[in-house]
Amino acid sequence: MPHSSGLLGLKSASKDKIFELFQLARHLKESGETSSPRGQSAVLLFLEPSTRTRVSFEMACFREGLHPVLIQGRMGSSLEKDESYEDTFLNLEAMNPAVIVVRANDDVDVSSFLKRLKIPVINAGWGVRGHPTQALLDAFTLWQKWSSLEGKKLLLLGDIRHSRVASSHFELAHALGYEIRAFAPKDFLPSDIPLKTFEQMSDGLGWCDAVMALRTQKERHRVPMDASSFNESWGLNARQARHLRKDALVMHPGPVHWGTELTTEIKEDSRSIILDQVESGIYIRQALLRMCQAGTW
Ligand code: CP
């Protein structure tokens, strides 16, 4: 049987399928519905650090009656003994989990053997493949507030070039019809995606329905950045937030570097929905696990 389900990216996700996921996630949130233990496991292969994605996938597994089995970092796994990624995946699959969830960098390339895997593989933030469940939970959070994302305007701030959350939003915006523009230093703009930008942050803030600041991905920078002066020119603070509409929303996928991408005043800003995004992660991931199991995703 060829590999047919799971979620690696959002390029081929249809609007109808995404709304089916959102409707299920909303139902799971409103009903609190959980499934009884099914005697099946989900392998969470987290080779890069994570708090939100890992914990929400673990919670989503418990809510779906799946036992999460966590591999956290290479240390302690046989990757440390030079086992290949191909053998790692095939051996994990041989233990018959319901799904493998992967957080990794680009070194973990499954393209040569993906077709041989029969179980769903879900991207939980995986190098250039993006971070599709983060983009989905962001959009789900907005969809609950607005009912539709068609024609809505999202301003991205900060390190867009190194952000896999941003790359997944570029794919999702295409399916759901929202427009993305940016305000960022030249070095933080993607080189391969035509993106409308603003010269002044105030113009971008006045234009948007929601602004999302992105984490400065220091681990992916070739030249170290000066974080101490970043916020003044490129981050969001109370002074700049005055340019946002009263009904605009402030987002960040986390983890936030307070004082860099956002200042702490933004925590108290009633327009901030950062913790709503975190809560959405549980239901989007629970819904995705259910749909992957049912073969409907
Ligand atoms: N947003 C996000 O992926 O956060 P974590 O790295 O904590 O999972």
Coordinates of N, CA and C and ligand atoms in Angstrom, one line a residue, residues 46 49-54 103 124 131 134 164-165 215 253-255 285, ligand 1:
F46 N 11.0 13.8 18.1 CA 11.3 15.2 18.3 C 12.8 15.4 18.4
P49 N 14.3 20.9 19.7 CA 13.5 21.3 20.8 C 12.1 21.8 20.5
S50 N 11.2 21.6 21.5 CA 9.8 22.1 21.3 C 9.1 22.0 22.6
T51 N 8.3 23.0 22.9 CA 7.4 22.9 24.1 C 5.9 22.8 23.6
R52 N 5.5 23.8 22.9 CA 4.1 23.9 22.4 C 3.7 22.7 21.5
T53 N 4.5 22.5 20.5 CA 4.1 21.4 19.5 C 4.1 20.1 20.2
R54 N 5.2 19.8 20.9 CA 5.3 18.5 21.5 C 4.2 18.2 22.5
R103 N 9.5 16.3 14.4 CA 10.1 17.6 14.5 C 11.6 17.4 14.2
A124 N 5.8 18.1 12.2 CA 5.6 19.0 13.4 C 6.6 20.1 13.5
H131 N 6.0 24.2 8.8 CA 5.4 23.8 10.1 C 3.9 23.9 9.9
Q134 N 1.3 24.4 12.7 CA 1.3 25.7 13.3 C 0.5 26.7 12.4
R164 N 9.9 28.6 9.3 CA 9.1 27.5 8.6 C 7.6 27.8 8.8
V165 N 7.3 28.5 9.9 CA 5.9 28.9 10.1 C 5.5 29.8 8.9
R215 N 9.6 34.4 15.4 CA 10.8 34.3 16.2 C 12.0 34.5 15.4
P253 N 3.9 32.7 16.9 CA 3.8 31.3 17.1 C 4.5 30.7 18.3
G254 N 5.4 31.6 18.9 CA 6.2 31.2 20.0 C 7.3 30.3 19.6
P255 N 8.3 30.1 20.4 CA 8.5 30.9 21.7 C 8.9 32.4 21.4
R285 N -4.5 19.5 16.3 CA -3.7 18.3 16.2 C -4.6 17.1 16.6
Ligands
CP1 N1 5.4 27.2 17.8 C1 6.2 26.2 18.0 O1 6.5 25.4 17.2 O2 6.7 26.2 19.3 P1 7.6 25.0 19.9 O3 8.9 25.1 19.2 O4 7.7 25.3 21.4 O5 6.9 23.7 19.6

